[in-house]
C-alpha cells in the first residue's frame, strides 16, 4: 500500500497554504460562532417512522488528568464511580429507575475486570441492576453508548447509563510467560521434591516483567509509529502538526476559561484536594514545540510529545433514555442519538483512518451531506492522524482507489471542527473519550444554534466509529 499512498500524496491538495491559514482561521471563526449563536436552521428531523427516539438526557466527566498526577493512587472503578455519582447529582436521577449500566475500558485492572459492575455498586446502585463492560480500544465508550441505544431500541430497557474509564497511572504489569507457567505448575506440585525441581529451573530472565505498550498485537507497531508513517504518507509536515496541536490547546483553554466545558464535574480525590478542571491544557508556542525531538520514528519522524495526545486518567458517564421515558420523568433532553456506524480497515497502513471510512457511511444512512453538519467532534489521537484524515476525506483519488467510492466526501470546515479543543489538549482516557465527544457535540449545537452534529473516532486495530447527534428541540 505504501507506494500507492505515496501516489495519493501527489494527488492531494497542496498543504502549505492550508497550514498557514489553519490556526488563524479556526480561532477567528470559532470566536465568531461563540460570540453570537446563529439562528437555528430549518432542517428535517432525522426521526424515522417505526424507530424509537433515543435521547441523551445529560452527560458528565470528571476532569481528565495527565497520568501520574492527582488520580495516581486510585483504581479505575474509583474514577468510574465518581463519574456515575456526578451524573446522578447533575440529573437528580433515582438510582432504581436505571435498567442497565454499560462501561467501556481498554486496559483492564485484573481485580475489577467488570469495572461497570464494581463502579455501579460503589455509586450506590442496586445490586439488582445489571452492568457489563465492553472494550473496543479508543472507541470503547462509543460501543458502550451504542450498546445502550440497541437495548432501548429493542424495548429491553428504557433507561441506560453508559460511560467509560481509563487509569493509565497504574496499568497491570505481568511476569514473563515462562515465569507464569512455572508458578502455575508449582501451585499444582504435590511433593516437596516436585516443588524444588521446578524452582531449580527458574532462570534470571524469568523475572523480567512484561510491560504494557500502546502497540498493535497484529503488527507489533506502536500507535505513535503508525501515526508517523500515516503523516508521512499523506504529506503532513511537522509544522502543520505543531500548528494544529497549538490550535487544539488554544481553543481548549478558551473554552475552559469561558465556562463552556459544561460536562466537567468536580471530584474530591480521597486524601487530596478537589479536582475541578482538566490539567493537560497547556498552550505553548511554535518555537517551544519545535524544540522537541521525534518521539517514535527517530531521528526523522514528525510526531512528538507536543503534537500527540498524552496518557490520561479519567472517566465519563452519559444518561440515555427513550424519549417517552425522559419526558414522562420531566426531563428536557439535550439531543437525539441517531444513525451510527462502525468500520474496520487494514491495521497497519490504515490504522488511524477510521473517521475517513465511517463519515461517508453514516451520512449516507441519514441522507445527509457534509454541508448539512453544523458541528464536528473528531477524536484527536495525534495531530498527524487528524490531518491525514482530513486530507484523505478531501481526496477523490483516495476515495476511488481505497474506499470504492466515486468521489470524496469532503473535509469538515475548520470553523465547525473541534472548536472547544480536542483529545490533544483535553486529554484522552482511552475508554472515556467517546462520551466526551457526544456530550460536547450536544452542548455546541445548543450554543451555536445548529441541528446536526457528527462525532467520529479512530481506534486501535484499524477500526473506527461515527455517529450523528441531533439537537433536541429547544
Coordinates of C-alpha atoms in Angstrom, one line a residue:
X1 CA 0.0 0.0 0.0
X2 CA 2.9 2.4 0.7
X3 CA 3.7 3.1 -3.0
X4 CA 0.0 3.8 -3.7
X5 CA -0.2 6.2 -0.7
X6 CA 2.8 8.0 -2.0
X7 CA 1.0 8.4 -5.3
X8 CA -2.0 9.6 -3.3
X9 CA 0.0 12.3 -1.7
X10 CA 1.0 13.7 -5.1
X11 CA -2.7 14.0 -5.9
X12 CA -3.8 15.5 -2.7
X13 CA -4.3 19.3 -2.4
X14 CA -1.2 21.2 -1.6
X15 CA -0.8 21.7 2.2
X16 CA 1.4 24.7 2.7
X17 CA -1.2 27.4 2.2
X18 CA -3.8 25.4 4.1
X19 CA -1.3 25.1 7.0
X20 CA -0.6 28.8 7.1
X21 CA -4.3 29.6 7.4
X22 CA -5.2 26.8 9.8
X23 CA -4.5 28.4 13.1
X24 CA -5.8 32.0 12.5
X25 CA -8.8 30.9 10.6
X26 CA -10.1 28.4 13.1
X27 CA -9.6 30.8 16.0
X28 CA -11.4 33.7 14.3
X29 CA -14.3 31.6 13.1
X30 CA -14.8 29.8 16.4
X31 CA -14.9 33.1 18.3
X32 CA -17.5 34.5 15.9
X33 CA -19.6 31.4 16.4
X34 CA -19.4 31.6 20.2
X35 CA -19.9 35.4 20.4
X36 CA -23.4 35.2 18.9
X37 CA -25.2 31.9 18.3
X38 CA -26.7 31.7 14.9
X39 CA -30.4 31.2 14.5
X40 CA -31.4 27.5 14.4
X41 CA -31.5 26.3 10.8
X42 CA -34.7 24.8 9.5
X43 CA -33.8 21.2 8.7
X44 CA -35.7 18.0 8.7
X45 CA -35.5 15.8 11.7
X46 CA -33.7 12.5 11.4
X47 CA -36.5 10.7 13.2
X48 CA -37.9 7.7 11.2
X49 CA -41.3 6.0 11.4
X50 CA -41.2 2.8 13.4
X51 CA -37.8 3.7 15.0
X52 CA -37.8 4.6 18.7
X53 CA -36.3 8.0 19.5
X54 CA -33.4 7.7 21.9
X55 CA -32.2 10.8 23.7
X56 CA -29.2 12.0 25.7
X57 CA -30.6 13.5 28.9
X58 CA -27.2 14.6 30.1
X59 CA -23.5 13.6 30.3
X60 CA -20.6 14.3 32.6
X61 CA -17.0 13.5 33.1
X62 CA -14.6 14.0 36.0
X63 CA -11.6 16.2 34.9
X64 CA -9.3 14.4 32.6
X65 CA -5.8 14.5 34.1
X66 CA -2.3 13.6 32.9
X67 CA -1.4 10.2 34.3
X68 CA 0.7 10.2 37.4
X69 CA -1.0 13.2 38.9
X70 CA -3.9 13.5 41.3
X71 CA -5.6 10.2 40.4
X72 CA -2.4 8.2 40.6
X73 CA -3.2 6.3 43.9
X74 CA -6.8 5.4 42.8
X75 CA -8.2 2.4 40.9
X76 CA -10.3 2.6 37.7
X77 CA -13.6 1.8 39.5
X78 CA -12.9 4.8 41.8
X79 CA -12.9 7.1 38.7
X80 CA -15.9 5.4 37.1
X81 CA -17.8 5.6 40.4
X82 CA -17.1 9.4 40.7
X83 CA -18.4 9.9 37.1
X84 CA -21.6 7.9 38.0
X85 CA -22.1 9.9 41.1
X86 CA -21.5 13.1 39.2
X87 CA -24.2 12.1 36.7
X88 CA -26.7 11.3 39.5
X89 CA -26.0 14.6 41.1
X90 CA -26.4 16.5 37.8
X91 CA -29.7 14.9 36.8
X92 CA -31.2 14.0 40.2
X93 CA -31.8 10.6 38.8
X94 CA -33.3 8.0 41.1
X95 CA -30.9 5.0 41.0
X96 CA -33.7 2.5 40.9
X97 CA -35.0 3.6 37.5
X98 CA -31.8 2.7 35.8
X99 CA -32.3 -0.6 33.9
X100 CA -28.7 -1.2 32.8
X101 CA -25.2 0.1 33.0
X102 CA -22.5 -0.3 30.3
X103 CA -18.9 0.9 30.6
X104 CA -16.0 0.9 28.2
X105 CA -12.4 0.5 29.1
X106 CA -9.2 -0.6 27.4
X107 CA -6.5 -1.7 29.9
X108 CA -8.4 -3.6 32.5
X109 CA -7.5 -3.9 36.1
X110 CA -7.5 -7.6 36.8
X111 CA -9.2 -7.2 40.2
X112 CA -12.1 -5.3 38.7
X113 CA -12.3 -6.7 35.2
X114 CA -16.1 -5.9 35.0
X115 CA -15.4 -2.3 36.1
X116 CA -19.0 -1.3 35.3
X117 CA -20.4 -3.5 38.0
X118 CA -17.9 -2.5 40.6
X119 CA -18.4 1.2 39.9
X120 CA -22.1 0.8 40.0
X121 CA -22.1 -0.9 43.3
X122 CA -19.7 1.7 44.7
X123 CA -22.0 4.5 43.4
X124 CA -24.9 3.1 45.3
X125 CA -26.9 1.4 42.5
X126 CA -28.9 -1.6 43.5
X127 CA -27.2 -5.0 43.3
X128 CA -30.2 -5.9 41.1
X129 CA -29.1 -3.5 38.3
X130 CA -27.1 -5.4 35.7
X131 CA -23.9 -3.9 34.4
X132 CA -21.2 -5.1 32.0
X133 CA -18.0 -3.8 30.4
X134 CA -17.0 -3.6 26.8
X135 CA -13.7 -2.9 25.1
X136 CA -13.0 -1.6 21.6
X137 CA -9.8 0.4 22.1
X138 CA -10.3 4.2 21.8
X139 CA -14.0 3.8 20.9
X140 CA -14.9 1.7 23.9
X141 CA -17.3 4.2 25.4
X142 CA -18.8 4.7 21.9
X143 CA -19.5 1.0 22.0
X144 CA -21.0 1.4 25.5
X145 CA -23.3 4.1 24.2
X146 CA -24.5 2.2 21.1
X147 CA -25.0 -0.9 23.2
X148 CA -27.3 1.2 25.3
X149 CA -29.0 2.5 22.2
X150 CA -29.6 -1.0 21.0
X151 CA -31.1 -2.1 24.3
X152 CA -33.5 0.8 24.3
X153 CA -34.4 0.4 20.6
X154 CA -35.1 -3.3 21.2
X155 CA -37.5 -2.4 24.0
X156 CA -35.4 -4.2 26.6
X157 CA -34.7 -1.1 28.6
X158 CA -35.9 2.5 29.0
X159 CA -33.0 3.9 31.0
X160 CA -29.4 3.1 30.4
X161 CA -26.3 4.7 31.8
X162 CA -23.2 4.3 29.6
X163 CA -19.7 5.5 30.1
X164 CA -16.0 4.8 30.0
X165 CA -12.9 4.9 32.2
X166 CA -9.2 4.6 32.0
X167 CA -6.4 4.8 34.6
X168 CA -3.0 5.0 32.9
X169 CA -1.3 5.8 36.1
X170 CA -1.5 2.2 37.2
X171 CA -1.6 -0.4 34.5
X172 CA -1.1 -4.2 35.0
X173 CA 2.5 -5.4 34.7
X174 CA 2.8 -9.2 34.3
X175 CA 5.5 -11.7 35.0
X176 CA 7.0 -13.2 31.8
X177 CA 5.1 -16.2 30.3
X178 CA 7.9 -18.6 31.4
X179 CA 7.6 -17.4 35.0
X180 CA 3.8 -17.5 35.0
X181 CA 3.8 -21.1 33.6
X182 CA 6.3 -22.1 36.2
X183 CA 4.3 -20.6 39.1
X184 CA 1.1 -22.2 38.0
X185 CA 2.8 -25.6 37.7
X186 CA 4.4 -25.0 41.1
X187 CA 1.0 -24.4 42.6
X188 CA -0.1 -27.8 41.4
X189 CA 3.0 -29.7 42.7
X190 CA 2.2 -32.3 45.3
X191 CA 5.6 -33.1 46.9
X192 CA 8.5 -31.0 48.2
X193 CA 10.7 -32.7 45.6
X194 CA 8.5 -31.7 42.8
X195 CA 8.5 -28.1 44.1
X196 CA 12.2 -28.0 44.4
X197 CA 12.7 -29.4 41.0
X198 CA 10.5 -26.7 39.5
X199 CA 12.2 -23.9 41.5
X200 CA 15.6 -25.1 40.3
X201 CA 14.6 -24.5 36.7
X202 CA 13.9 -20.8 37.3
X203 CA 16.5 -18.6 35.5
X204 CA 17.2 -14.9 36.0
X205 CA 15.4 -13.9 32.8
X206 CA 12.2 -15.4 34.1
X207 CA 12.0 -12.3 36.4
X208 CA 11.9 -9.8 33.6
X209 CA 8.4 -8.2 33.6
X210 CA 6.2 -7.8 30.6
X211 CA 5.5 -4.1 30.4
X212 CA 2.3 -3.0 28.6
X213 CA 2.7 -1.0 25.4
X214 CA 0.3 1.0 23.3
X215 CA 1.0 -1.2 20.4
X216 CA -0.8 -3.3 17.9
X217 CA -0.8 -7.0 18.6
X218 CA -1.1 -7.9 14.9
X219 CA 1.8 -5.6 13.7
X220 CA 3.8 -5.1 16.9
X221 CA 3.9 -1.4 16.0
X222 CA 3.1 1.3 18.4
X223 CA 0.3 3.7 17.5
X224 CA 2.7 6.6 17.5
X225 CA 4.8 4.9 14.9
X226 CA 1.7 4.3 12.8
X227 CA 0.8 7.9 13.1
X228 CA 4.2 9.0 12.0
X229 CA 4.0 6.8 8.9
X230 CA 0.5 8.0 8.2
X231 CA 1.5 11.6 8.4
X232 CA 4.4 10.9 6.0
X233 CA 2.2 9.1 3.6
X234 CA -0.2 12.0 3.4
X235 CA 2.5 14.6 3.3
X236 CA 1.6 16.2 6.7
X237 CA 4.5 18.2 7.8
X238 CA 5.9 18.7 11.3
X239 CA 4.9 22.4 11.0
X240 CA 1.3 21.5 10.2
X241 CA 1.1 19.1 13.1
X242 CA 2.5 21.6 15.6
X243 CA 0.1 24.3 14.3
X244 CA -2.8 22.0 14.7
X245 CA -1.8 21.0 18.2
X246 CA -1.4 24.6 19.2
X247 CA -4.9 25.3 17.8
X248 CA -6.3 22.5 20.0
X249 CA -4.7 23.7 23.2
X250 CA -5.6 27.3 22.5
X251 CA -9.2 26.6 21.8
X252 CA -9.5 24.3 24.8
X253 CA -8.0 27.0 27.0
X254 CA -10.5 29.5 25.7
X255 CA -13.4 27.0 26.2
X256 CA -12.2 26.2 29.7
X257 CA -11.8 29.9 30.7
X258 CA -15.2 30.7 29.1
X259 CA -17.1 28.1 31.1
X260 CA -18.0 26.1 28.0
X261 CA -16.8 22.7 29.2
X262 CA -20.1 22.0 31.0
X263 CA -19.7 18.3 31.2
X264 CA -16.8 18.5 33.7
X265 CA -17.9 17.8 37.3
X266 CA -15.6 18.3 40.3
X267 CA -14.1 15.2 42.0
X268 CA -12.9 15.2 45.6
X269 CA -10.0 12.9 45.5
X270 CA -9.7 10.9 48.7
X271 CA -6.9 12.4 50.8
X272 CA -6.3 15.2 48.3
X273 CA -7.9 18.4 47.1
X274 CA -11.0 18.6 44.9
X275 CA -10.1 18.4 41.2
X276 CA -12.2 20.9 39.2
X277 CA -10.6 21.1 35.7
X278 CA -8.5 19.3 33.1
X279 CA -4.8 19.7 33.7
X280 CA -3.4 18.9 30.3
X281 CA -4.5 22.1 28.5
X282 CA -1.2 23.9 28.0
X283 CA -1.0 26.4 25.1
X284 CA 2.7 26.7 24.2
X285 CA 4.4 28.4 21.3
X286 CA 5.6 27.2 17.9
X287 CA 9.1 27.9 18.9
X288 CA 8.9 25.8 22.1
X289 CA 7.1 23.0 20.3
X290 CA 9.7 23.0 17.5
X291 CA 12.5 22.1 20.0
X292 CA 11.0 18.7 20.8
X293 CA 12.6 15.7 19.3
X294 CA 10.6 13.0 17.4
X295 CA 9.0 10.5 19.9
X296 CA 8.7 7.4 17.7
X297 CA 10.5 7.4 14.4
X298 CA 13.9 8.8 15.2
X299 CA 15.6 10.9 14.1
X300 CA 13.4 12.0 11.2
X301 CA 9.9 11.5 12.4
X302 CA 7.4 14.3 12.8
X303 CA 5.3 13.0 15.7
X304 CA 6.4 14.5 19.1
X305 CA 5.0 14.7 22.6
X306 CA 3.7 18.2 21.8
X307 CA 1.5 17.1 18.9
X308 CA 0.3 13.8 20.4
X309 CA -2.4 13.1 23.0
X310 CA -1.0 12.3 26.3
X311 CA -1.5 9.4 28.7
X312 CA -4.6 10.3 30.6
X313 CA -6.7 9.3 33.6
X314 CA -10.4 9.9 33.6
X315 CA -14.0 8.7 33.4
X316 CA -17.3 9.7 31.8
X317 CA -20.9 8.8 32.1
X318 CA -24.0 9.6 30.0
X319 CA -27.7 9.1 30.6
X320 CA -29.7 7.6 27.7
X321 CA -33.4 7.1 27.7
X322 CA -36.3 6.5 25.3
X323 CA -37.8 9.9 24.6
X324 CA -41.1 8.8 26.1
X325 CA -39.5 7.8 29.4
X326 CA -37.4 11.1 29.6
X327 CA -40.5 13.2 29.1
X328 CA -42.6 11.2 31.5
X329 CA -39.9 11.8 34.1
X330 CA -39.9 15.5 33.5
X331 CA -36.5 15.8 31.7
X332 CA -35.7 18.1 28.9
X333 CA -33.2 16.0 26.8
X334 CA -30.2 17.6 25.2
X335 CA -30.0 15.6 22.0
X336 CA -31.2 12.6 20.0
X337 CA -28.7 9.9 19.1
X338 CA -29.4 8.9 15.5
X339 CA -27.5 6.8 12.9
X340 CA -24.2 5.3 13.7
X341 CA -21.7 3.0 12.0
X342 CA -18.6 1.0 12.9
X343 CA -15.8 0.4 10.3
X344 CA -12.7 -1.7 10.1
X345 CA -9.7 -1.5 7.7
X346 CA -6.1 -2.5 7.4
X347 CA -4.5 -2.3 10.9
X348 CA -1.0 -1.5 9.5
X349 CA -1.2 1.3 6.9
X350 CA -4.7 2.5 7.7
X351 CA -4.8 2.0 11.4
X352 CA -6.0 5.5 12.2
X353 CA -8.2 6.3 9.3
X354 CA -11.5 5.3 10.9
X355 CA -13.1 8.7 10.6
X356 CA -12.4 8.8 6.8
X357 CA -14.2 5.5 6.3
X358 CA -17.0 6.0 8.8
X359 CA -18.1 9.5 8.0
X360 CA -19.5 9.0 4.5
X361 CA -21.3 5.8 5.6
X362 CA -23.1 7.5 8.4
X363 CA -24.0 10.5 6.3
X364 CA -25.5 8.2 3.6
X365 CA -27.5 6.3 6.1
X366 CA -29.2 9.5 7.1
X367 CA -29.4 11.0 3.7
X368 CA -27.2 14.0 4.6
X369 CA -24.1 15.7 3.1
X370 CA -21.1 17.2 4.8
X371 CA -22.6 20.7 4.3
X372 CA -25.6 19.7 6.4
X373 CA -23.5 19.1 9.5
X374 CA -23.2 22.1 11.9
X375 CA -20.8 20.7 14.5
X376 CA -17.9 18.2 14.1
X377 CA -16.3 16.5 17.1
X378 CA -13.5 14.1 16.0
X379 CA -11.1 12.3 18.3
X380 CA -7.5 13.7 18.1
X381 CA -5.2 10.8 18.8
X382 CA -2.3 12.7 17.1
X383 CA -2.2 15.9 15.1
X384 CA -0.7 13.9 12.2
X385 CA -3.6 11.4 12.4
X386 CA -6.3 14.0 12.3
X387 CA -4.8 16.0 9.5
X388 CA -4.2 12.8 7.5
X389 CA -7.9 12.0 7.8
X390 CA -8.9 15.5 6.7
X391 CA -6.7 15.1 3.6
X392 CA -8.0 11.6 2.9
X393 CA -11.6 12.8 3.2
X394 CA -10.8 15.5 0.7
X395 CA -9.2 13.3 -1.9
X396 CA -11.1 11.9 -4.9
X397 CA -8.1 9.6 -5.6
X398 CA -8.2 8.0 -2.2
X399 CA -12.0 7.6 -2.3
X400 CA -11.8 5.9 -5.6
X401 CA -8.8 3.7 -5.0
X402 CA -9.2 2.7 -1.4
X403 CA -12.9 3.3 -0.4
X404 CA -14.6 2.1 -3.5
X405 CA -16.4 5.4 -3.9
X406 CA -16.9 7.5 -6.9
X407 CA -16.0 10.8 -5.2
X408 CA -14.6 12.2 -2.0
X409 CA -16.9 13.1 0.9
X410 CA -15.0 16.3 1.5
X411 CA -13.2 17.6 4.6
X412 CA -15.1 19.2 7.5
X413 CA -14.7 23.0 7.5
X414 CA -12.4 24.1 10.4
X415 CA -14.8 26.7 11.7
X416 CA -17.1 23.8 12.7
X417 CA -14.4 21.4 13.7
X418 CA -13.3 20.7 17.4
X419 CA -13.7 24.4 18.3
X420 CA -13.6 23.7 22.0
X421 CA -10.4 21.7 21.8
X422 CA -9.9 18.0 21.4
X423 CA -8.1 15.0 22.8
X424 CA -4.7 16.6 22.1
X425 CA -5.4 19.2 24.8
X426 CA -8.3 17.9 26.9
X427 CA -6.8 14.5 27.2
X428 CA -7.6 11.0 26.1
X429 CA -8.5 8.4 28.7
X430 CA -8.9 5.6 26.1
X431 CA -12.2 4.2 27.3
X432 CA -13.8 7.5 28.2
X433 CA -13.3 9.8 25.2
X434 CA -16.4 8.8 23.2
X435 CA -18.9 10.1 25.8
X436 CA -17.0 13.4 25.9
X437 CA -17.3 13.8 22.1
X438 CA -21.1 13.2 22.1
X439 CA -22.0 15.5 25.0
X440 CA -19.7 18.2 23.7
X441 CA -21.4 18.0 20.3
X442 CA -24.8 18.4 22.1
X443 CA -23.6 21.4 24.0
X444 CA -22.0 23.0 20.9
X445 CA -25.2 22.5 18.9
X446 CA -27.2 24.4 21.6
X447 CA -24.6 27.1 21.9
X448 CA -24.0 27.7 18.2
X449 CA -27.6 27.2 17.0
X450 CA -27.0 24.1 14.9
X451 CA -29.1 21.0 14.5
X452 CA -26.8 18.1 13.4
X453 CA -23.5 17.1 15.0
X454 CA -21.1 14.4 13.7
X455 CA -18.9 12.5 16.1
X456 CA -16.1 10.3 14.7
X457 CA -13.1 8.5 16.1
X458 CA -10.3 6.1 15.2
X459 CA -9.3 3.1 17.3
X460 CA -6.5 0.6 17.6
X461 CA -7.0 -2.5 15.4
X462 CA -7.8 -0.3 12.4
X463 CA -11.3 0.4 13.5
X464 CA -13.5 3.5 13.7
X465 CA -16.9 4.9 14.6
X466 CA -19.2 7.7 13.6
X467 CA -22.5 8.9 15.0
X468 CA -25.0 11.6 14.2
X469 CA -26.3 13.7 17.0
X470 CA -29.4 15.8 16.6
X471 CA -30.2 18.7 18.9
X472 CA -33.4 18.2 20.9
X473 CA -36.0 20.9 20.0
X474 CA -35.4 23.9 22.3

